[in-house]
Coordinates of C-alpha atoms and ligand atoms in Angstrom, one line a residue:
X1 CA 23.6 -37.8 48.5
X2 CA 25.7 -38.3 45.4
X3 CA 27.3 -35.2 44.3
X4 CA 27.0 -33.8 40.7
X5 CA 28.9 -31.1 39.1
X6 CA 26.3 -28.5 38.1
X7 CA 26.3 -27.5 34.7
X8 CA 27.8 -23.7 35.6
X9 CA 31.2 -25.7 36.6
X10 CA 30.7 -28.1 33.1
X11 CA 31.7 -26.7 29.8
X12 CA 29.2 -26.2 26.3
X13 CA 28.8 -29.4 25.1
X14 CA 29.2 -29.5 21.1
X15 CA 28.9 -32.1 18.5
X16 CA 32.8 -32.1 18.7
X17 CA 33.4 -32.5 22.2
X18 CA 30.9 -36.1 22.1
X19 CA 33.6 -37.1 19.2
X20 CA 36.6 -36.5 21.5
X21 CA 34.1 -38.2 24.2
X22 CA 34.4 -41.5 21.8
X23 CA 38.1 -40.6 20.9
X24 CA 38.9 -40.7 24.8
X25 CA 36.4 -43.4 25.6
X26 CA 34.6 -41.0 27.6
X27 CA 30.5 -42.1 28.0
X28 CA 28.0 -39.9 26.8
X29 CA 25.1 -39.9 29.1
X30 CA 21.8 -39.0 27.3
X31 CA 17.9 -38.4 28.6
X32 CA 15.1 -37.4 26.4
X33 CA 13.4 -34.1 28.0
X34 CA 10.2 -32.3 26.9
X35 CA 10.0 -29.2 28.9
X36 CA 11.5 -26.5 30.6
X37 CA 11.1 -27.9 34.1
X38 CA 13.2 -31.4 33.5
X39 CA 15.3 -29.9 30.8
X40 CA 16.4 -27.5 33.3
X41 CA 16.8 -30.2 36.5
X42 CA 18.9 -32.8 33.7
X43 CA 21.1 -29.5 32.5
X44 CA 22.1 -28.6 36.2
X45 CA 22.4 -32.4 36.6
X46 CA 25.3 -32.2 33.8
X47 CA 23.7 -34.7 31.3
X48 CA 25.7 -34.4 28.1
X49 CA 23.2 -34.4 25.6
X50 CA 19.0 -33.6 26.0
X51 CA 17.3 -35.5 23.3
X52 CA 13.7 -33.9 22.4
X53 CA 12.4 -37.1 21.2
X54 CA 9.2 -38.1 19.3
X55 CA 8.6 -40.5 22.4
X56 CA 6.5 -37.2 23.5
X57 CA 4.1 -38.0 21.3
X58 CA 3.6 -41.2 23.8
X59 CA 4.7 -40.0 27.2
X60 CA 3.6 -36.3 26.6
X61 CA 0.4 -36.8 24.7
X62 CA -0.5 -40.1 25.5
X63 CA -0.9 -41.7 21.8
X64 CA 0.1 -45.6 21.3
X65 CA 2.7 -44.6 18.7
X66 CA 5.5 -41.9 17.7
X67 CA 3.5 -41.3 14.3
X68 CA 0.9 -38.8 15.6
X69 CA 3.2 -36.1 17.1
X70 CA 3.1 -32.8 14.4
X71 CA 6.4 -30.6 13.8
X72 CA 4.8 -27.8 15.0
X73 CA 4.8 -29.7 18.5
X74 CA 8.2 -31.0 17.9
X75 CA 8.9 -27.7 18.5
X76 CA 6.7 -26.3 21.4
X77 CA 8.6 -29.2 23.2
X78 CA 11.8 -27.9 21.6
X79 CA 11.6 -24.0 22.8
X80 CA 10.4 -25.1 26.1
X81 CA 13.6 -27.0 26.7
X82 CA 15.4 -24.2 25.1
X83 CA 14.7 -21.7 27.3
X84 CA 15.8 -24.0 29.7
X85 CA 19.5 -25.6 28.9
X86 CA 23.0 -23.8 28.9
X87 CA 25.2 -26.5 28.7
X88 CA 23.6 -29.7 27.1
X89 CA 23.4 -30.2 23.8
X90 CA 20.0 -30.1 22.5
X91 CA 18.4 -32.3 19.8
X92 CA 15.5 -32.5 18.3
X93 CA 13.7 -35.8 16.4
X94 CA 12.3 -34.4 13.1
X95 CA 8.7 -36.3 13.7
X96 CA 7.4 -39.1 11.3
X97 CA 6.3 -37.6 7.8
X98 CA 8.6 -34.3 8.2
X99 CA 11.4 -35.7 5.9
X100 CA 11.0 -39.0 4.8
X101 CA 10.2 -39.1 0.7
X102 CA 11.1 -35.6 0.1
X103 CA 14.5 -33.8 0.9
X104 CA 13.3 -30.5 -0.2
X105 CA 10.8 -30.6 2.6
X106 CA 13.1 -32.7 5.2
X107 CA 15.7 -29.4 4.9
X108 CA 12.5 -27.0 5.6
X109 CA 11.3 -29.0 8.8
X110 CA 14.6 -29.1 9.6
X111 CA 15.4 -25.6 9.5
X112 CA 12.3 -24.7 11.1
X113 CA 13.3 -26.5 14.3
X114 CA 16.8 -24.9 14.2
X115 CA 14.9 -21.1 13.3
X116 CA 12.1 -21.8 15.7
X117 CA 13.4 -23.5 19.2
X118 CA 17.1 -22.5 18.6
X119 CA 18.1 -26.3 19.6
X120 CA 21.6 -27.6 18.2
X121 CA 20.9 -31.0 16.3
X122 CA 18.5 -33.1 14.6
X123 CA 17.8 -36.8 15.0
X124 CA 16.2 -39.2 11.9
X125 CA 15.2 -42.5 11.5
X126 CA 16.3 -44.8 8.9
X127 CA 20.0 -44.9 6.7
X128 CA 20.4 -45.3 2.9
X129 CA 16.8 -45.3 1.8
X130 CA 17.0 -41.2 3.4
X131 CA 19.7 -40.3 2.1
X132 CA 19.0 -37.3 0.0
X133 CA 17.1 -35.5 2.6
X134 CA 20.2 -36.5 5.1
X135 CA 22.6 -35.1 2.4
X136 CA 20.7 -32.0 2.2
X137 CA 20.1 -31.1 5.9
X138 CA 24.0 -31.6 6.7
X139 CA 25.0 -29.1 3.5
X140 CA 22.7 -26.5 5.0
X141 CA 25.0 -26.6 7.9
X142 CA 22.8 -28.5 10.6
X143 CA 24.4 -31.6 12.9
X144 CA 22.5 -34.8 12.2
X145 CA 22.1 -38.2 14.4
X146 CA 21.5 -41.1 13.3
X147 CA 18.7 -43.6 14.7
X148 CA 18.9 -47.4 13.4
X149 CA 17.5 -50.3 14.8
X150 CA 14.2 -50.5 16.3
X151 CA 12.9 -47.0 14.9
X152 CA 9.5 -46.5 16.2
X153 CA 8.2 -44.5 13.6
X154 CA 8.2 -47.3 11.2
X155 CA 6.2 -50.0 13.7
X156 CA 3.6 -50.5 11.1
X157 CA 6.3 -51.7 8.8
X158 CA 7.9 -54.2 11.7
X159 CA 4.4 -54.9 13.6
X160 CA 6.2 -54.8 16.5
X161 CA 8.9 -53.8 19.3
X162 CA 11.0 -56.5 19.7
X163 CA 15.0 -56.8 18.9
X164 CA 16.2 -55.7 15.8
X165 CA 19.1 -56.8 13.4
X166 CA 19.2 -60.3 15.3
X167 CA 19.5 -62.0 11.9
X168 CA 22.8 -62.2 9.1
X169 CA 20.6 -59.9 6.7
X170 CA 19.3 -57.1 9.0
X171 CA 22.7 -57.2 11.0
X172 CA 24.8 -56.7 7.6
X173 CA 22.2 -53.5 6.4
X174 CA 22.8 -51.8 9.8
X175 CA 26.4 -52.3 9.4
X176 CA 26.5 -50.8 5.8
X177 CA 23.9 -48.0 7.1
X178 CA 25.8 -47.3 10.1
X179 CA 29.1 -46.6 7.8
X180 CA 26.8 -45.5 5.6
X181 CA 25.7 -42.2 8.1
X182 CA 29.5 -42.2 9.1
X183 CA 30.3 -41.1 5.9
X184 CA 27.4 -38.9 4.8
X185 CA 29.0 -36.5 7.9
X186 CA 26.3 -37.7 10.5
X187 CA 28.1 -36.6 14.3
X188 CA 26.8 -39.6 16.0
X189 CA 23.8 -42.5 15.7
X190 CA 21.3 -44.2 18.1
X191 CA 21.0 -47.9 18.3
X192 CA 18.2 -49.2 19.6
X193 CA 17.1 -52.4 20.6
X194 CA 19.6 -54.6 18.7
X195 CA 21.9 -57.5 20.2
X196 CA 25.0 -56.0 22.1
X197 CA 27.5 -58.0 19.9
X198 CA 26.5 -56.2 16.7
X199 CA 25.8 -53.0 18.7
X200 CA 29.5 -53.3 19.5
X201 CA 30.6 -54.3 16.2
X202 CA 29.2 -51.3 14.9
X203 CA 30.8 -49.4 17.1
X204 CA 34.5 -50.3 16.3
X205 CA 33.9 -50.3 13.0
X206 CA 32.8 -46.4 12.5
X207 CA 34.1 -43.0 13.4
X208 CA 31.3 -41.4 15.0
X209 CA 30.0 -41.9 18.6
X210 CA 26.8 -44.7 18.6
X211 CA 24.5 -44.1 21.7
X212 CA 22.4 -47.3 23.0
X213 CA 19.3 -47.9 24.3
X214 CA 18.5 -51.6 24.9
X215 CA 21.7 -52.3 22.8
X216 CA 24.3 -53.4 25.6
X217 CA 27.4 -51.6 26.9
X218 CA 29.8 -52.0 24.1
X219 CA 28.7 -48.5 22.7
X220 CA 29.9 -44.9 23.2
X221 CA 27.1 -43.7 25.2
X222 CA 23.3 -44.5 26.3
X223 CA 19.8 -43.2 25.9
X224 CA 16.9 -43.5 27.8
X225 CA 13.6 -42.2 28.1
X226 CA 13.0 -39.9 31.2
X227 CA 9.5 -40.9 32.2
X228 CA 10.5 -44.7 31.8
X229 CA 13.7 -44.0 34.4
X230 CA 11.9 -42.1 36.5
X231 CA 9.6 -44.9 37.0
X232 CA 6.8 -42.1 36.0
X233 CA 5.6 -44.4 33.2
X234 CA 4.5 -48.5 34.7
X235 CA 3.3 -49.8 31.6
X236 CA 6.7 -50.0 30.2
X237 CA 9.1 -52.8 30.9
X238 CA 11.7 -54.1 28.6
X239 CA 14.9 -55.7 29.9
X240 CA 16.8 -52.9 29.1
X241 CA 15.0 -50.3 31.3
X242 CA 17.0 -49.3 34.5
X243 CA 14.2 -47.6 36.5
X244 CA 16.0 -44.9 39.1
X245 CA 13.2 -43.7 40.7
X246 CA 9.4 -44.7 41.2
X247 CA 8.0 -41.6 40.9
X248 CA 5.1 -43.3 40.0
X249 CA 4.2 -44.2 43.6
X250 CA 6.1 -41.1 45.1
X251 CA 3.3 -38.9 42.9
X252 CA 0.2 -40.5 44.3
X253 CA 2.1 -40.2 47.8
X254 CA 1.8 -36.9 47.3
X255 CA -1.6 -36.1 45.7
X256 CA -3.1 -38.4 48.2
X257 CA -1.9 -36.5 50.9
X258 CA -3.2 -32.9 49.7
X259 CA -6.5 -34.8 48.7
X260 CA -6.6 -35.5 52.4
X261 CA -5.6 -32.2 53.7
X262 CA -7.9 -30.5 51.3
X263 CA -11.0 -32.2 52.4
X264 CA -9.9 -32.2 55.9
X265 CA -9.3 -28.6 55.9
X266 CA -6.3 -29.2 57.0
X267 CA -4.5 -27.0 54.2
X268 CA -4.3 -24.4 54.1
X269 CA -3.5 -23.8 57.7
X270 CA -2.7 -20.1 59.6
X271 CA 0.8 -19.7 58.2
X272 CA -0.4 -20.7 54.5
X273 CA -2.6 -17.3 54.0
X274 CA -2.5 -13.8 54.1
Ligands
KIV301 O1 12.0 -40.5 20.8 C1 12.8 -41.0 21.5 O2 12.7 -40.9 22.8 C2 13.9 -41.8 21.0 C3 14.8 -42.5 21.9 C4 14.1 -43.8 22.3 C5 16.1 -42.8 21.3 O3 14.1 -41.8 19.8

């Protein structure tokens, strides 16, 4: 059995610690988590960071896209994985329509996830073109990540999942808007689903930890979704995805067998009553 340091013998991980990660060329390991259950297995596991990300809205909820899942939900997922976590640190996507257009309401979405679930970060989509909501969230004293790339809230825009950035235009715009968020104070960015070249590019070129998912290894850290490692979730198989587990299959083990016992009367037996 591999042997992991539970979190009690890891110490607080803070913004500050994943930028002496990147100084050091330490990896950050990243899961998205959703409840209190997993947040509280990935926190004893020692994951650095637990990313509550709008992907609930697919994995949680079941809907096709990100765009559906409220705030308010945002943070019922949020305090659940709270309650949970002592060591990780916790952040939080602010959900599609919370902040893009209008700073004034980006900061109060904002600070209702930090007031409401207590987590540590937020995460937004997009570079330049959300600036002022960016600039204002940061003054009020809350961590931001970056998310360029693929960013799934705006699929209606891009009509579809496949590699980002893989021409001279898109590449140069996530350069500028990776700098860009550098600059503005952002602690780290996600890069999804772009060639590893650029990915890596990127990376040299700024001063803040980038964290990949489906964007190669030349990048401080990695991301995944937990119900697409765990081989929970079939339907979803990009190139990128290392599956850990198949829970999948290890789940309908499992129900099958107390469908069986149950209408065999073989459970409960003597020992399992009072
Ligand atoms: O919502 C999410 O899970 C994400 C990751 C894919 C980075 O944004």
């Amino acid at each position: 059995m591999t042997k992991f340091r539970t979190s009690r013998e890891l110490s607080k991980i803070t913004t500050h610690v994943l930028q002496e990660m990147k100084q050091k060329g330490d990896k950050i390991a990243m899961l998205t988590g959703y409840d209190y259950s997993s947040a509280s297995i990935l926190d004893e596991a020692g994951i650095d960071v637990i990313l509550v990300g709008d992907s609930a809205s697919n994995v949680m909820a079941g809907h096709v896209t990100t765009l559906p899942i409220t705030l308010d939900q945002m943070i019922y997922h949020a305090s659940s994985v709270m309650r949970a976590v002592k060591r990780a640190l916790v952040v939080v996507d602010l959900p599609f329509g919370s902040y893009q257009g209008n700073s004034k309401e980006a900061l109060h979405s904002a600070i209702r996830i930090m007031k409401e679930s207590g987590a540590n970060a937020v995460k937004m989509e997009g570079g330049r073109e959300i600036a002022e909501s960016i600039d204002r969230i940061l003054s009020a004293g809350i961590p931001v990540l970056g998310h360029l790339g693929l960013t799934p809230q705006s699929i209606n825009k891009f009509g579809t999942y496949v590699v980002r950035a893989r021409d001279e235009e898109e590449a140069q715009k996530l350069k500028e808007d990776a700098k860009f968020l550098d600059e503005a104070g952002c602690f780290g960015v996600v890069l999804e689903k772009i060639p590893a070249k650029l990915a890596g590019e990127v990376t040299d070129s700024i001063n803040i930890p980038t964290i990949g998912i489906g964007a190669g290894p030349h990048v401080d850290g990695q991301v995944l979704v937990l119900h697409d490692m765990l081989g929970i979730n079939q339907e979803f198989s990009p190139r990128f995805l290392r599956r850990y587990h198949n829970l999948h299959d290890e789940m309908i083990k499992a129900f099958v067998s107390y469908i069986d016992d149950v209408k065999s009367k073989d459970f409960p037996n003597s020992k399992e009553q009072y």
